[in-house]
């Protein structure tokens, strides 16, 4: 999506091919070659991890949509089932996502984020907020298709309080289209005042539902107008206001939602860093960031270097090891090669 379009609507993460009604793309000999590479790598006793990295680590999201379809056509087996048997650990989890088309991969990420005691709220927020309407509609439709469960119902059972209020706003897939006759300076001033009244200017507590509705459903250009007016009038940007008013995962999610509207590449760069912060790496979050945002990683990597003085490949080398590290580096090299 062009920079000018990003001012008006949130960026799409899914490749355009995902929105075709007839998902029988012309795959070409290159995709067949990748399928054969994978088949060769899983032959015999134990799998050839290097062969799998060579095959899938050099693919794009659109490639993986075609590979998932074509592998089943050629070998009458689901690629995800083949790789589930052949790989494990962080490497295996990444391979599972790479064996699926981008939408099914996100569905699998959501299921993984909801496993065990407590959910991975940060990962869920990155998937559920800051999305374009059509991305979210396709995600909900696909989740129901493969799991016969309503995504909104699943998330409502996993998240509570402010985390659920934020996710619920994103799940509506109701970002307003920018209308210069409606999204005026006067309305932006009214909404900025409303945010203040329901947040920092509220004497008792914060009305998070109204805050999240404005943050999540406003088109980027209009949210930028509100942000500038809010900062001029109250001395805080919207992100700073969220940091002051909210706590925990909801604070991180709300800040991410705003930045995905205003500065999406910086927002993703910050999330990559967050996955590597503190003691121990959040491998699930890091894996999902690299795979989900791969198509825009050239822009993200540039933002990351500007912000932190190092590229994402350096961060992966510092935080990861073995075949898992090699796989993430290969995915990055495909779209953002190091000079």
PDB file of C-alpha atoms in Angstrom, residues 57-262:
ATOM      1  CA  UNK A  57      13.041 -19.524   4.646  1.00  0.00           C
ATOM      2  CA  UNK A  58      13.304 -17.904   1.229  1.00  0.00           C
ATOM      3  CA  UNK A  59       9.544 -17.521   0.707  1.00  0.00           C
ATOM      4  CA  UNK A  60       7.124 -14.612   1.015  1.00  0.00           C
ATOM      5  CA  UNK A  61       3.563 -14.713   2.413  1.00  0.00           C
ATOM      6  CA  UNK A  62       2.123 -14.980  -1.101  1.00  0.00           C
ATOM      7  CA  UNK A  63       4.541 -17.822  -1.898  1.00  0.00           C
ATOM      8  CA  UNK A  64       3.370 -19.704   1.181  1.00  0.00           C
ATOM      9  CA  UNK A  65      -0.262 -19.436   0.179  1.00  0.00           C
ATOM     10  CA  UNK A  66       0.629 -21.093  -3.124  1.00  0.00           C
ATOM     11  CA  UNK A  67       2.914 -23.694  -1.511  1.00  0.00           C
ATOM     12  CA  UNK A  68       0.243 -24.812   0.946  1.00  0.00           C
ATOM     13  CA  UNK A  69      -2.211 -25.332  -1.931  1.00  0.00           C
ATOM     14  CA  UNK A  70       0.254 -26.918  -4.326  1.00  0.00           C
ATOM     15  CA  UNK A  71       1.854 -29.328  -1.825  1.00  0.00           C
ATOM     16  CA  UNK A  72      -1.564 -30.849  -1.128  1.00  0.00           C
ATOM     17  CA  UNK A  73      -2.268 -31.080  -4.875  1.00  0.00           C
ATOM     18  CA  UNK A  74       0.997 -32.888  -5.628  1.00  0.00           C
ATOM     19  CA  UNK A  75       1.428 -35.172  -2.606  1.00  0.00           C
ATOM     20  CA  UNK A  76      -2.122 -35.439  -1.239  1.00  0.00           C
ATOM     21  CA  UNK A  77      -0.909 -34.389   2.205  1.00  0.00           C
ATOM     22  CA  UNK A  78      -1.352 -31.192   4.191  1.00  0.00           C
ATOM     23  CA  UNK A  79       2.032 -29.530   4.511  1.00  0.00           C
ATOM     24  CA  UNK A  80       1.283 -28.514   8.093  1.00  0.00           C
ATOM     25  CA  UNK A  81       0.766 -32.162   9.066  1.00  0.00           C
ATOM     26  CA  UNK A  82       4.023 -33.188   7.414  1.00  0.00           C
ATOM     27  CA  UNK A  83       6.070 -30.504   9.174  1.00  0.00           C
ATOM     28  CA  UNK A  84       4.355 -31.102  12.519  1.00  0.00           C
ATOM     29  CA  UNK A  85       5.743 -34.646  12.479  1.00  0.00           C
ATOM     30  CA  UNK A  86       9.200 -33.591  11.358  1.00  0.00           C
ATOM     31  CA  UNK A  87       9.981 -30.505  13.468  1.00  0.00           C
ATOM     32  CA  UNK A  88       9.682 -29.345  17.060  1.00  0.00           C
ATOM     33  CA  UNK A  89      10.439 -26.525  19.489  1.00  0.00           C
ATOM     34  CA  UNK A  90      10.625 -22.891  18.415  1.00  0.00           C
ATOM     35  CA  UNK A  91      11.829 -24.011  14.996  1.00  0.00           C
ATOM     36  CA  UNK A  92       8.863 -26.353  14.653  1.00  0.00           C
ATOM     37  CA  UNK A  93       6.418 -23.682  15.710  1.00  0.00           C
ATOM     38  CA  UNK A  94       7.788 -21.285  13.093  1.00  0.00           C
ATOM     39  CA  UNK A  95       7.631 -24.033  10.481  1.00  0.00           C
ATOM     40  CA  UNK A  96       3.997 -24.663  11.361  1.00  0.00           C
ATOM     41  CA  UNK A  97       3.123 -21.045  10.611  1.00  0.00           C
ATOM     42  CA  UNK A  98       5.162 -21.109   7.404  1.00  0.00           C
ATOM     43  CA  UNK A  99       3.279 -24.199   6.224  1.00  0.00           C
ATOM     44  CA  UNK A 100       0.017 -22.240   6.190  1.00  0.00           C
ATOM     45  CA  UNK A 101      -1.329 -19.360   4.170  1.00  0.00           C
ATOM     46  CA  UNK A 102      -1.050 -15.989   6.001  1.00  0.00           C
ATOM     47  CA  UNK A 103      -4.623 -15.996   7.326  1.00  0.00           C
ATOM     48  CA  UNK A 104      -4.577 -19.573   8.591  1.00  0.00           C
ATOM     49  CA  UNK A 105      -1.168 -18.853  10.106  1.00  0.00           C
ATOM     50  CA  UNK A 106      -2.683 -16.034  12.164  1.00  0.00           C
ATOM     51  CA  UNK A 107      -5.520 -18.332  13.230  1.00  0.00           C
ATOM     52  CA  UNK A 108      -2.907 -20.816  14.453  1.00  0.00           C
ATOM     53  CA  UNK A 109      -1.062 -18.012  16.254  1.00  0.00           C
ATOM     54  CA  UNK A 110      -4.268 -17.034  18.052  1.00  0.00           C
ATOM     55  CA  UNK A 111      -4.816 -20.628  19.158  1.00  0.00           C
ATOM     56  CA  UNK A 112      -1.235 -20.803  20.448  1.00  0.00           C
ATOM     57  CA  UNK A 113      -1.664 -17.468  22.250  1.00  0.00           C
ATOM     58  CA  UNK A 114      -4.671 -18.921  24.074  1.00  0.00           C
ATOM     59  CA  UNK A 115      -3.016 -22.175  25.170  1.00  0.00           C
ATOM     60  CA  UNK A 116      -2.405 -23.030  28.793  1.00  0.00           C
ATOM     61  CA  UNK A 117      -3.160 -20.996  31.885  1.00  0.00           C
ATOM     62  CA  UNK A 118      -3.576 -17.375  30.885  1.00  0.00           C
ATOM     63  CA  UNK A 119      -3.390 -16.016  27.375  1.00  0.00           C
ATOM     64  CA  UNK A 120      -0.638 -14.116  25.587  1.00  0.00           C
ATOM     65  CA  UNK A 121      -2.479 -10.781  25.631  1.00  0.00           C
ATOM     66  CA  UNK A 122       0.273  -8.841  23.875  1.00  0.00           C
ATOM     67  CA  UNK A 123       0.334 -11.217  20.906  1.00  0.00           C
ATOM     68  CA  UNK A 124      -3.456 -11.196  20.716  1.00  0.00           C
ATOM     69  CA  UNK A 125      -3.493  -7.396  20.671  1.00  0.00           C
ATOM     70  CA  UNK A 126      -0.946  -7.243  17.848  1.00  0.00           C
ATOM     71  CA  UNK A 127      -3.196  -9.491  15.767  1.00  0.00           C
ATOM     72  CA  UNK A 128      -6.539  -7.930  16.689  1.00  0.00           C
ATOM     73  CA  UNK A 129      -5.916  -4.163  16.705  1.00  0.00           C
ATOM     74  CA  UNK A 130      -4.431  -1.820  14.129  1.00  0.00           C
ATOM     75  CA  UNK A 131      -5.870  -3.923  11.304  1.00  0.00           C
ATOM     76  CA  UNK A 132      -7.716  -2.974   8.159  1.00  0.00           C
ATOM     77  CA  UNK A 133     -11.405  -3.847   8.072  1.00  0.00           C
ATOM     78  CA  UNK A 134     -11.030  -6.382   5.311  1.00  0.00           C
ATOM     79  CA  UNK A 135      -8.100  -8.112   7.017  1.00  0.00           C
ATOM     80  CA  UNK A 136     -10.156  -8.494  10.195  1.00  0.00           C
ATOM     81  CA  UNK A 137     -13.259  -9.712   8.394  1.00  0.00           C
ATOM     82  CA  UNK A 138     -11.231 -12.345   6.544  1.00  0.00           C
ATOM     83  CA  UNK A 139      -9.512 -13.424   9.765  1.00  0.00           C
ATOM     84  CA  UNK A 140     -12.826 -13.924  11.585  1.00  0.00           C
ATOM     85  CA  UNK A 141     -14.338 -15.781   8.635  1.00  0.00           C
ATOM     86  CA  UNK A 142     -11.305 -18.062   8.293  1.00  0.00           C
ATOM     87  CA  UNK A 143     -11.132 -18.809  12.022  1.00  0.00           C
ATOM     88  CA  UNK A 144     -14.733 -19.986  11.980  1.00  0.00           C
ATOM     89  CA  UNK A 145     -14.183 -21.999   8.799  1.00  0.00           C
ATOM     90  CA  UNK A 146     -11.358 -24.071  10.258  1.00  0.00           C
ATOM     91  CA  UNK A 147     -12.268 -24.215  13.952  1.00  0.00           C
ATOM     92  CA  UNK A 148     -16.091 -23.782  13.812  1.00  0.00           C
ATOM     93  CA  UNK A 149     -15.844 -21.298  16.653  1.00  0.00           C
ATOM     94  CA  UNK A 150     -16.603 -17.596  16.711  1.00  0.00           C
ATOM     95  CA  UNK A 151     -13.372 -15.649  17.162  1.00  0.00           C
ATOM     96  CA  UNK A 152     -15.056 -12.909  19.176  1.00  0.00           C
ATOM     97  CA  UNK A 153     -16.429 -15.504  21.571  1.00  0.00           C
ATOM     98  CA  UNK A 154     -13.010 -17.130  21.948  1.00  0.00           C
ATOM     99  CA  UNK A 155     -11.281 -13.838  22.709  1.00  0.00           C
ATOM    100  CA  UNK A 156     -13.997 -12.772  25.168  1.00  0.00           C
ATOM    101  CA  UNK A 157     -13.334 -15.965  27.134  1.00  0.00           C
ATOM    102  CA  UNK A 158      -9.566 -15.385  27.106  1.00  0.00           C
ATOM    103  CA  UNK A 159      -9.293 -11.687  27.905  1.00  0.00           C
ATOM    104  CA  UNK A 160     -10.966  -9.626  30.574  1.00  0.00           C
ATOM    105  CA  UNK A 161     -11.228  -6.004  31.652  1.00  0.00           C
ATOM    106  CA  UNK A 162      -9.382  -3.431  29.572  1.00  0.00           C
ATOM    107  CA  UNK A 163      -7.692  -6.131  27.489  1.00  0.00           C
ATOM    108  CA  UNK A 164     -11.064  -7.383  26.294  1.00  0.00           C
ATOM    109  CA  UNK A 165     -12.441  -3.870  25.715  1.00  0.00           C
ATOM    110  CA  UNK A 166      -9.488  -3.086  23.463  1.00  0.00           C
ATOM    111  CA  UNK A 167      -9.654  -6.387  21.569  1.00  0.00           C
ATOM    112  CA  UNK A 168     -13.423  -6.070  21.218  1.00  0.00           C
ATOM    113  CA  UNK A 169     -13.043  -2.709  19.471  1.00  0.00           C
ATOM    114  CA  UNK A 170     -10.586  -4.232  17.018  1.00  0.00           C
ATOM    115  CA  UNK A 171     -12.776  -7.261  16.325  1.00  0.00           C
ATOM    116  CA  UNK A 172     -15.592  -5.007  15.129  1.00  0.00           C
ATOM    117  CA  UNK A 173     -13.705  -4.389  11.859  1.00  0.00           C
ATOM    118  CA  UNK A 174     -15.401  -1.004  11.765  1.00  0.00           C
ATOM    119  CA  UNK A 175     -12.670   1.525  11.055  1.00  0.00           C
ATOM    120  CA  UNK A 176     -14.394   4.543   9.551  1.00  0.00           C
ATOM    121  CA  UNK A 177     -13.452   5.570   6.005  1.00  0.00           C
ATOM    122  CA  UNK A 178     -11.925   9.038   5.990  1.00  0.00           C
ATOM    123  CA  UNK A 179     -14.464  11.657   4.942  1.00  0.00           C
ATOM    124  CA  UNK A 180     -13.165  15.254   4.837  1.00  0.00           C
ATOM    125  CA  UNK A 181     -16.705  16.563   5.228  1.00  0.00           C
ATOM    126  CA  UNK A 182     -17.195  14.544   8.410  1.00  0.00           C
ATOM    127  CA  UNK A 183     -13.687  14.209   9.834  1.00  0.00           C
ATOM    128  CA  UNK A 184     -13.141  17.935  10.253  1.00  0.00           C
ATOM    129  CA  UNK A 185     -10.904  19.960  12.549  1.00  0.00           C
ATOM    130  CA  UNK A 186     -13.976  20.849  14.606  1.00  0.00           C
ATOM    131  CA  UNK A 187     -14.904  17.206  15.124  1.00  0.00           C
ATOM    132  CA  UNK A 188     -11.290  16.376  15.957  1.00  0.00           C
ATOM    133  CA  UNK A 189     -11.363  19.042  18.667  1.00  0.00           C
ATOM    134  CA  UNK A 190     -14.582  17.565  20.050  1.00  0.00           C
ATOM    135  CA  UNK A 191     -13.135  14.048  20.078  1.00  0.00           C
ATOM    136  CA  UNK A 192      -9.879  15.233  21.653  1.00  0.00           C
ATOM    137  CA  UNK A 193     -11.910  16.845  24.434  1.00  0.00           C
ATOM    138  CA  UNK A 194     -13.990  13.684  24.780  1.00  0.00           C
ATOM    139  CA  UNK A 195     -10.830  11.594  25.165  1.00  0.00           C
ATOM    140  CA  UNK A 196      -9.607  14.005  27.830  1.00  0.00           C
ATOM    141  CA  UNK A 197     -12.893  13.912  29.707  1.00  0.00           C
ATOM    142  CA  UNK A 198     -12.975  10.111  29.650  1.00  0.00           C
ATOM    143  CA  UNK A 199      -9.291   9.726  30.477  1.00  0.00           C
ATOM    144  CA  UNK A 200      -6.893  12.133  32.118  1.00  0.00           C
ATOM    145  CA  UNK A 201      -9.605  14.700  32.821  1.00  0.00           C
ATOM    146  CA  UNK A 202     -11.953  12.220  34.495  1.00  0.00           C
ATOM    147  CA  UNK A 203     -11.998  12.685  38.270  1.00  0.00           C
ATOM    148  CA  UNK A 204     -12.882   9.086  39.100  1.00  0.00           C
ATOM    149  CA  UNK A 205     -11.526   6.335  36.866  1.00  0.00           C
ATOM    150  CA  UNK A 206     -11.238   6.112  33.107  1.00  0.00           C
ATOM    151  CA  UNK A 207     -13.932   5.224  30.561  1.00  0.00           C
ATOM    152  CA  UNK A 208     -11.790   2.851  28.526  1.00  0.00           C
ATOM    153  CA  UNK A 209     -14.564   1.779  26.160  1.00  0.00           C
ATOM    154  CA  UNK A 210     -14.929   5.291  24.727  1.00  0.00           C
ATOM    155  CA  UNK A 211     -11.168   5.756  24.596  1.00  0.00           C
ATOM    156  CA  UNK A 212     -10.640   2.508  22.715  1.00  0.00           C
ATOM    157  CA  UNK A 213     -13.485   3.190  20.303  1.00  0.00           C
ATOM    158  CA  UNK A 214     -11.870   6.443  19.176  1.00  0.00           C
ATOM    159  CA  UNK A 215      -8.356   5.004  19.072  1.00  0.00           C
ATOM    160  CA  UNK A 216      -9.230   1.801  17.213  1.00  0.00           C
ATOM    161  CA  UNK A 217     -11.996   2.918  14.856  1.00  0.00           C
ATOM    162  CA  UNK A 218     -10.744   6.331  13.680  1.00  0.00           C
ATOM    163  CA  UNK A 219      -9.055   6.398  10.259  1.00  0.00           C
ATOM    164  CA  UNK A 220      -5.318   7.164  10.441  1.00  0.00           C
ATOM    165  CA  UNK A 221      -5.499  10.658   8.973  1.00  0.00           C
ATOM    166  CA  UNK A 222      -8.231  11.663  11.388  1.00  0.00           C
ATOM    167  CA  UNK A 223      -6.489  10.081  14.380  1.00  0.00           C
ATOM    168  CA  UNK A 224      -3.421  12.130  13.457  1.00  0.00           C
ATOM    169  CA  UNK A 225      -5.577  15.270  13.588  1.00  0.00           C
ATOM    170  CA  UNK A 226      -6.900  14.315  17.028  1.00  0.00           C
ATOM    171  CA  UNK A 227      -3.392  13.543  18.242  1.00  0.00           C
ATOM    172  CA  UNK A 228      -2.050  16.945  17.182  1.00  0.00           C
ATOM    173  CA  UNK A 229      -4.966  18.805  18.761  1.00  0.00           C
ATOM    174  CA  UNK A 230      -4.729  16.740  21.954  1.00  0.00           C
ATOM    175  CA  UNK A 231      -1.002  17.423  22.257  1.00  0.00           C
ATOM    176  CA  UNK A 232      -1.432  21.160  21.648  1.00  0.00           C
ATOM    177  CA  UNK A 233      -4.304  21.474  24.102  1.00  0.00           C
ATOM    178  CA  UNK A 234      -3.310  19.116  26.905  1.00  0.00           C
ATOM    179  CA  UNK A 235       0.460  18.720  26.530  1.00  0.00           C
ATOM    180  CA  UNK A 236       0.347  14.977  25.887  1.00  0.00           C
ATOM    181  CA  UNK A 237       0.281  12.858  22.768  1.00  0.00           C
ATOM    182  CA  UNK A 238      -2.374  10.148  22.656  1.00  0.00           C
ATOM    183  CA  UNK A 239       0.234   7.459  23.246  1.00  0.00           C
ATOM    184  CA  UNK A 240       1.465   9.284  26.346  1.00  0.00           C
ATOM    185  CA  UNK A 241      -2.127   9.636  27.529  1.00  0.00           C
ATOM    186  CA  UNK A 242      -2.655   5.870  27.178  1.00  0.00           C
ATOM    187  CA  UNK A 243       0.575   5.222  29.065  1.00  0.00           C
ATOM    188  CA  UNK A 244      -0.622   7.473  31.892  1.00  0.00           C
ATOM    189  CA  UNK A 245      -4.156   6.082  32.106  1.00  0.00           C
ATOM    190  CA  UNK A 246      -3.725   2.354  31.505  1.00  0.00           C
ATOM    191  CA  UNK A 247      -1.609  -0.409  32.938  1.00  0.00           C
ATOM    192  CA  UNK A 248      -0.115  -3.748  31.942  1.00  0.00           C
ATOM    193  CA  UNK A 249      -0.966  -5.424  28.660  1.00  0.00           C
ATOM    194  CA  UNK A 250      -3.842  -3.031  27.944  1.00  0.00           C
ATOM    195  CA  UNK A 251      -1.445  -0.093  28.009  1.00  0.00           C
ATOM    196  CA  UNK A 252       0.939  -1.782  25.601  1.00  0.00           C
ATOM    197  CA  UNK A 253      -1.956  -2.842  23.359  1.00  0.00           C
ATOM    198  CA  UNK A 254      -3.521   0.627  23.246  1.00  0.00           C
ATOM    199  CA  UNK A 255      -0.190   2.276  22.449  1.00  0.00           C
ATOM    200  CA  UNK A 256       0.385  -0.303  19.720  1.00  0.00           C
ATOM    201  CA  UNK A 257      -3.093   0.371  18.285  1.00  0.00           C
ATOM    202  CA  UNK A 258      -2.407   4.111  18.069  1.00  0.00           C
ATOM    203  CA  UNK A 259       1.037   3.698  16.569  1.00  0.00           C
ATOM    204  CA  UNK A 260      -0.209   1.186  13.987  1.00  0.00           C
ATOM    205  CA  UNK A 261      -2.467   3.993  12.775  1.00  0.00           C
ATOM    206  CA  UNK A 262       0.133   6.765  12.931  1.00  0.00           C
TER     207      UNK A 262
END
